[in-house]
Amino acid sequence: MTELFRPLTLRGTTIPNRVWMSPMCTYSAESDGLGVGQPNDFHLTHYGARAAGGVGLVMIEATGVVAEGRISAFDLGLWTNEQVPAHQRLARAIAEAGAVPGIQLAHAGRKASTERPWLGGKPVAAADGGWPTLAPSAVPFPGSPAPSAMTRADISAVVTAWADAARRALEAGYEVVEVHAAHGYLLHSFLSPLSNTRTDEYGGTLENRSRIVLEVLDAVRSVWPAGKPVFLRISTTDWVAEDAEDGRDSWTLADATALAGWAREHGADLIDASSGGLVPARIPNTADYQTTNAALLKAGSGAVVAAVGRITDPMHANELLVAESADAIFLGRALLRDASWANNAATALGAQGRYMPQYAYAV
Ligand SMILES: Cc1cc2nc3c(=O)[nH]c(=O)nc-3n(C[C@H](O)[C@H](O)[C@H](O)COP(=O)(O)O)c2cc1C
């Protein structure tokens, strides 16, 4: 059987193949009024088309666990019960098209409160509807206002918000929850010594900087059924050289590998291995810039790992699995270009695609 189209069972959930839709913000929710943070007709069409196109799992974009944790005012959210029914409709549409519905739960930390990227992505000032940001330390993301350093009470509130959002995600019918700890957002900014200068038990050593991530995993696991998987998306590196000019350490593959091991003990079933996003950095311009780290992370931690980044070719995707460099593939931009990438890949590889009955008899 072609590896890319071999099912993967994690806990009690069987994902029908290993081509998955990577979480991608669409910044398309209502920004105020009753529909704030709720999936609408756009989201239904967008995600429904990729599900019908044959992916095994659709990971809904970064969804705010609190309103101030959104990247923009147009992000999805699950911070109130009122947001659940619209998510129910979306999760059901994905499942009806044969894909497993998953959702990424996120807090943007010091990178919150920005304009939509196609309008420039700049920070939005309070006078224009923006909001103050929170982070482990008052260290700004370059070009953004300084965040407030979180108090212990802020930290425990955010951990609880993650559990509450996971409970709502379950009610909505999602089968997988992914904790977003990558790309410089709140949890990643705790992990990296470049953004975390705390001197309490949430800063300093690798164990201390990792603490909030493990607390979030515990909190999510406390409400998420034992039969359903939890994923953790991390950056495997900040792409900042060890000898950065200010002499401060950054987040490295070795750190990420240690975290992956601890995350398994705290109930994470899969590590989604991304990279970067903490600070502007020079990222290698190669096809394997990120998948190599995924393979090293997998070998070093023994975790189940999904690779992502610049994967566009079905043969290449399949080879990564055959070589045991990864257990599954997340596709981002390739799926924006071609909603039926998975079914087309199945044809190219001589494997069985997954057409809905409305199409199967005709194609
Ligand atoms: C438009 C867009 C939005 C994205 N939004 C998210 C997001 O919500 N959460 C996340 O973890 N990554 C996000 N990403 C990163 C993708 O999930 C993916 O990791 C990245 O695009 C690399 O994969 P690719 O080369 O297949 O596109 C986004 C990427 C794009 C292009």
XYZ file of C-alpha atoms and ligand atoms in Angstrom:
394
model
C 0.000 0.000 0.000
C 1.234 3.511 -0.793
C 2.417 4.974 2.523
C 0.739 8.337 1.909
C -2.638 6.645 1.693
C -2.205 4.207 4.579
C -4.523 5.019 7.512
C -3.000 6.156 10.817
C -4.661 5.290 14.120
C -3.886 7.491 17.108
C -5.671 6.453 20.288
C -9.244 5.663 19.140
C -9.172 7.838 16.029
C -8.331 6.422 12.625
C -7.261 9.025 10.089
C -7.948 7.543 6.642
C -4.688 8.707 5.025
C -1.563 10.730 5.804
C -2.107 13.823 3.633
C -3.442 16.431 6.018
C -4.457 20.055 5.704
C -2.109 22.261 7.707
C -3.698 24.938 9.896
C -3.881 28.182 7.932
C -5.503 31.375 9.158
C -8.025 32.806 6.737
C -8.835 35.921 8.799
C -12.421 35.675 7.585
C -14.638 35.628 10.690
C -16.823 38.562 11.635
C -14.750 41.052 13.608
C -17.583 42.318 15.805
C -21.218 41.752 16.633
C -22.812 38.388 17.320
C -20.789 36.372 14.810
C -17.377 37.295 16.171
C -14.870 34.447 15.939
C -17.406 32.108 14.318
C -16.953 30.023 11.184
C -19.267 31.230 8.418
C -20.140 30.255 4.830
C -16.600 31.042 3.666
C -15.067 28.618 6.174
C -17.583 25.937 5.238
C -16.730 26.203 1.551
C -12.984 26.533 2.118
C -12.556 23.600 4.497
C -15.361 21.536 2.936
C -13.647 21.644 -0.458
C -10.328 20.385 0.971
C -12.136 17.620 2.895
C -13.973 16.560 -0.265
C -10.639 16.746 -2.097
C -9.470 13.703 -0.180
C -7.257 14.836 2.716
C -7.328 12.542 5.736
C -7.531 15.313 8.289
C -8.455 18.988 8.136
C -6.812 21.076 10.827
C -8.836 24.246 11.276
C -6.735 27.409 11.494
C -5.384 28.989 14.705
C -8.470 29.560 16.851
C -8.274 31.938 19.786
C -8.676 30.495 23.278
C -9.323 34.079 24.436
C -10.310 37.154 22.439
C -7.009 38.940 23.120
C -5.148 35.857 21.869
C -6.221 36.416 18.278
C -3.713 37.440 15.635
C -6.377 39.687 14.131
C -9.953 40.648 14.956
C -11.009 38.331 12.119
C -9.636 35.090 13.615
C -11.805 32.175 14.662
C -12.414 31.699 18.367
C -13.712 29.249 20.942
C -13.678 31.428 24.037
C -17.469 31.481 24.545
C -20.199 28.840 24.324
C -21.992 31.006 21.737
C -19.226 30.155 19.269
C -19.853 26.401 19.495
C -22.844 25.907 17.134
C -21.073 27.484 14.135
C -18.073 25.229 14.790
C -20.449 22.263 15.031
C -21.662 22.982 11.512
C -18.096 23.187 10.211
C -16.867 20.020 11.967
C -19.908 18.125 10.663
C -19.334 19.286 7.078
C -15.725 18.070 7.198
C -16.695 14.708 8.692
C -19.471 14.249 6.119
C -16.866 14.689 3.379
C -14.875 11.836 4.930
C -12.024 13.738 6.632
C -11.247 13.864 10.344
C -12.005 17.356 11.699
C -9.292 18.848 13.912
C -8.789 22.320 15.325
C -5.716 24.268 16.338
C -6.167 26.172 19.611
C -3.957 29.209 19.871
C -2.923 32.369 21.686
C -0.918 34.864 19.670
C 0.825 36.477 22.667
C 3.010 39.413 21.668
C 2.094 38.903 17.979
C -1.650 39.494 18.605
C -3.728 42.472 17.488
C -2.569 42.888 13.897
C -4.252 43.814 10.647
C -5.014 41.102 8.125
C -1.894 40.194 6.120
C -3.316 41.282 2.790
C -3.711 44.751 4.324
C -0.111 44.764 5.541
C -0.311 42.775 8.776
C 0.844 45.698 10.929
C -0.043 46.011 14.645
C -3.422 47.677 15.228
C -3.430 50.468 17.810
C -6.033 50.561 20.577
C -7.626 53.636 18.989
C -8.276 51.574 15.845
C -9.774 48.590 17.647
C -6.550 46.856 18.673
C -5.767 45.577 22.150
C -2.761 45.326 24.498
C -0.754 42.127 24.213
C 0.579 39.654 26.785
C 3.819 37.685 26.792
C 6.196 36.024 29.268
C 8.310 39.185 29.386
C 7.944 42.763 28.158
C 10.151 42.017 25.136
C 8.478 43.224 21.919
C 8.345 41.352 18.648
C 10.402 43.584 16.336
C 8.120 46.297 14.965
C 5.359 45.680 17.517
C 4.524 47.461 20.762
C 5.946 45.948 23.963
C 3.665 43.347 25.530
C 2.914 43.227 29.259
C 4.775 40.561 31.199
C 2.262 38.005 32.418
C 1.597 37.558 36.112
C 1.191 34.087 37.622
C -2.564 34.755 37.601
C -2.422 35.606 33.883
C -0.593 32.336 33.225
C -3.060 30.183 35.100
C -5.991 31.972 33.412
C -4.552 31.209 29.980
C -3.977 27.542 30.877
C -7.602 27.305 31.997
C -8.756 29.077 28.812
C -7.042 26.355 26.753
C -8.966 23.652 28.643
C -12.257 25.543 28.268
C -11.688 25.978 24.535
C -10.838 22.259 24.205
C -14.089 21.365 25.989
C -15.966 23.526 23.474
C -14.039 21.949 20.592
C -15.168 18.541 21.808
C -18.761 19.729 22.007
C -18.416 21.041 18.457
C -17.438 17.591 17.206
C -13.729 17.991 16.512
C -11.793 14.720 16.768
C -8.313 16.204 17.199
C -7.101 19.228 19.125
C -3.749 20.776 18.286
C -2.002 23.048 20.794
C -0.186 25.813 18.909
C 3.232 26.282 20.485
C 5.062 27.412 17.327
C 5.721 30.507 15.193
C 6.533 32.954 17.976
C 3.061 32.987 19.471
C 2.439 32.881 23.211
C 3.661 29.370 24.056
C 6.693 29.558 21.769
C 7.587 32.901 23.320
C 7.780 31.126 26.704
C 9.981 28.389 25.207
C 12.604 30.654 23.669
C 15.135 32.464 25.847
C 15.111 35.261 23.239
C 11.602 36.274 24.357
C 11.429 34.780 27.851
C 13.618 36.571 30.400
C 11.572 35.570 33.445
C 13.299 34.628 36.663
C 10.419 32.643 38.224
C 9.524 28.985 37.580
C 8.344 29.880 34.042
C 11.727 31.192 32.916
C 15.420 30.337 32.999
C 16.046 26.617 32.513
C 14.630 24.628 29.608
C 12.368 22.827 32.093
C 11.013 26.134 33.398
C 10.486 27.625 29.927
C 8.642 24.446 28.891
C 6.411 24.434 31.978
C 3.460 26.354 30.525
C 3.313 24.096 27.446
C 3.133 20.983 29.619
C 0.529 22.650 31.857
C -1.570 23.437 28.788
C -1.253 19.815 27.604
C -2.336 18.570 31.054
C -5.262 21.000 31.090
C -6.384 19.987 27.605
C -5.971 16.296 28.440
C -8.124 16.770 31.567
C -11.139 17.601 29.368
C -10.247 15.786 26.135
C -11.314 12.114 25.954
C -8.623 9.462 26.370
C -9.798 7.995 23.054
C -9.048 11.121 21.009
C -5.651 12.492 19.967
C -3.958 15.718 21.014
C -1.293 17.203 18.718
C 1.369 19.756 19.604
C 2.756 22.113 16.952
C 6.215 23.409 17.778
C 8.967 25.286 16.046
C 12.040 23.059 15.938
C 14.337 26.093 15.871
C 14.273 29.900 15.986
C 16.737 29.949 13.055
C 19.001 32.193 15.123
C 22.641 31.200 15.279
C 23.877 30.062 18.684
C 26.336 32.924 18.683
C 23.690 35.608 18.170
C 25.186 39.048 18.574
C 23.624 39.734 21.955
C 25.011 36.395 23.130
C 21.629 35.106 24.242
C 20.626 31.556 23.499
C 17.714 30.797 21.226
C 15.331 27.832 20.865
C 17.091 24.943 19.155
C 16.404 21.474 17.754
C 17.954 19.923 20.881
C 15.494 21.874 23.057
C 12.586 20.914 20.798
C 13.597 17.240 20.967
C 13.617 17.323 24.773
C 10.222 19.042 24.785
C 8.799 16.441 22.399
C 9.747 13.688 24.850
C 8.110 15.487 27.778
C 5.047 16.333 25.690
C 4.477 12.618 25.028
C 4.438 12.032 28.795
C 1.851 14.820 29.090
C -0.523 13.276 26.575
C 0.565 14.666 23.197
C 0.132 11.953 20.568
C 1.850 13.696 17.677
C 4.371 16.477 17.256
C 3.696 18.740 14.284
C 7.196 19.931 13.431
C 7.280 23.459 12.055
C 9.930 26.149 12.641
C 10.692 29.829 13.071
C 8.388 32.787 13.652
C 9.821 34.044 16.934
C 11.991 36.750 15.410
C 12.729 37.723 11.824
C 15.439 35.261 10.754
C 17.282 33.956 7.750
C 15.563 30.675 6.871
C 17.385 28.342 4.460
C 15.926 28.504 0.981
C 15.891 24.734 0.449
C 13.070 22.248 -0.046
C 14.086 20.238 3.029
C 14.630 23.253 5.334
C 12.012 21.997 7.760
C 11.489 18.300 6.982
C 15.089 17.490 7.971
C 14.415 18.818 11.459
C 11.173 16.824 11.617
C 13.138 13.647 10.854
C 15.800 14.469 13.448
C 13.132 15.276 16.018
C 11.395 11.969 15.310
C 14.628 9.994 15.595
C 15.718 11.854 18.732
C 12.455 11.747 20.660
C 10.683 8.622 19.404
C 7.542 10.731 18.975
C 5.006 10.334 16.198
C 5.831 13.312 13.967
C 4.133 15.161 11.129
C 6.344 17.001 8.641
C 5.327 20.259 6.987
C 6.876 22.903 4.779
C 7.470 23.197 1.030
C 6.025 19.756 0.323
C 4.292 19.955 -3.036
C 5.063 16.721 -4.890
C 3.218 13.432 -4.148
C 6.350 11.289 -4.738
C 8.359 13.451 -2.347
C 5.606 13.333 0.289
C 5.416 9.560 0.010
C 9.204 9.184 0.155
C 9.359 11.104 3.446
C 7.043 8.473 4.932
C 8.828 5.511 3.334
C 12.134 6.800 4.752
C 10.447 7.101 8.172
C 11.377 10.760 8.260
C 7.779 11.468 9.302
C 4.532 9.651 10.067
C 2.236 12.077 8.259
C 2.406 15.127 6.012
C 0.752 18.482 6.580
C 0.243 20.496 3.405
C -0.258 24.238 3.483
C -0.021 26.328 0.357
C -0.244 23.370 -2.033
C -3.800 22.891 -0.766
C -4.619 26.562 -1.239
C -3.639 26.133 -4.882
C -5.365 22.781 -5.374
C -8.164 21.666 -3.043
C -8.065 18.176 -4.610
C -4.292 17.705 -4.157
C -4.867 14.509 -2.141
C -7.106 12.785 -4.681
C -4.836 13.870 -7.532
C -1.834 12.509 -5.608
C -3.614 9.190 -5.146
C -4.101 8.973 -8.900
C -0.431 9.864 -9.529
C 0.778 7.230 -7.049
C -1.640 4.538 -8.192
C -3.401 4.583 -4.821
C -7.043 4.788 -3.851
C -8.320 8.351 -3.474
C -11.395 9.234 -1.483
C -14.159 10.588 -3.633
C -17.559 11.324 -2.138
C -20.370 9.249 -3.697
C -21.560 12.337 -5.571
C -18.278 12.229 -7.537
C -17.060 8.637 -7.221
C -19.429 7.147 -9.779
C -18.636 9.846 -12.309
C -14.855 10.346 -12.271
C -2.004 31.752 4.682
C -1.300 30.963 5.758
C -1.828 30.928 7.042
C -1.209 30.170 8.050
N -1.785 30.078 9.283
C -1.282 29.205 10.199
C -1.993 28.913 11.396
O -3.113 29.357 11.630
N -1.401 28.070 12.278
C -0.186 27.487 12.015
O 0.319 26.744 12.860
N 0.478 27.711 10.865
C -0.064 28.520 9.952
N 0.557 28.669 8.735
C 1.719 27.819 8.411
C 1.253 26.572 7.633
O 0.417 25.749 8.442
C 2.433 25.741 7.132
O 3.114 25.244 8.249
C 3.382 26.559 6.245
O 2.643 27.266 5.268
C 4.427 25.690 5.557
O 3.810 24.701 4.783
P 3.657 24.861 3.162
O 5.016 25.102 2.606
O 3.057 23.519 2.744
O 2.715 25.994 2.914
C -0.024 29.461 7.739
C 0.513 29.526 6.460
C -0.120 30.242 5.462
C 0.454 30.231 4.070
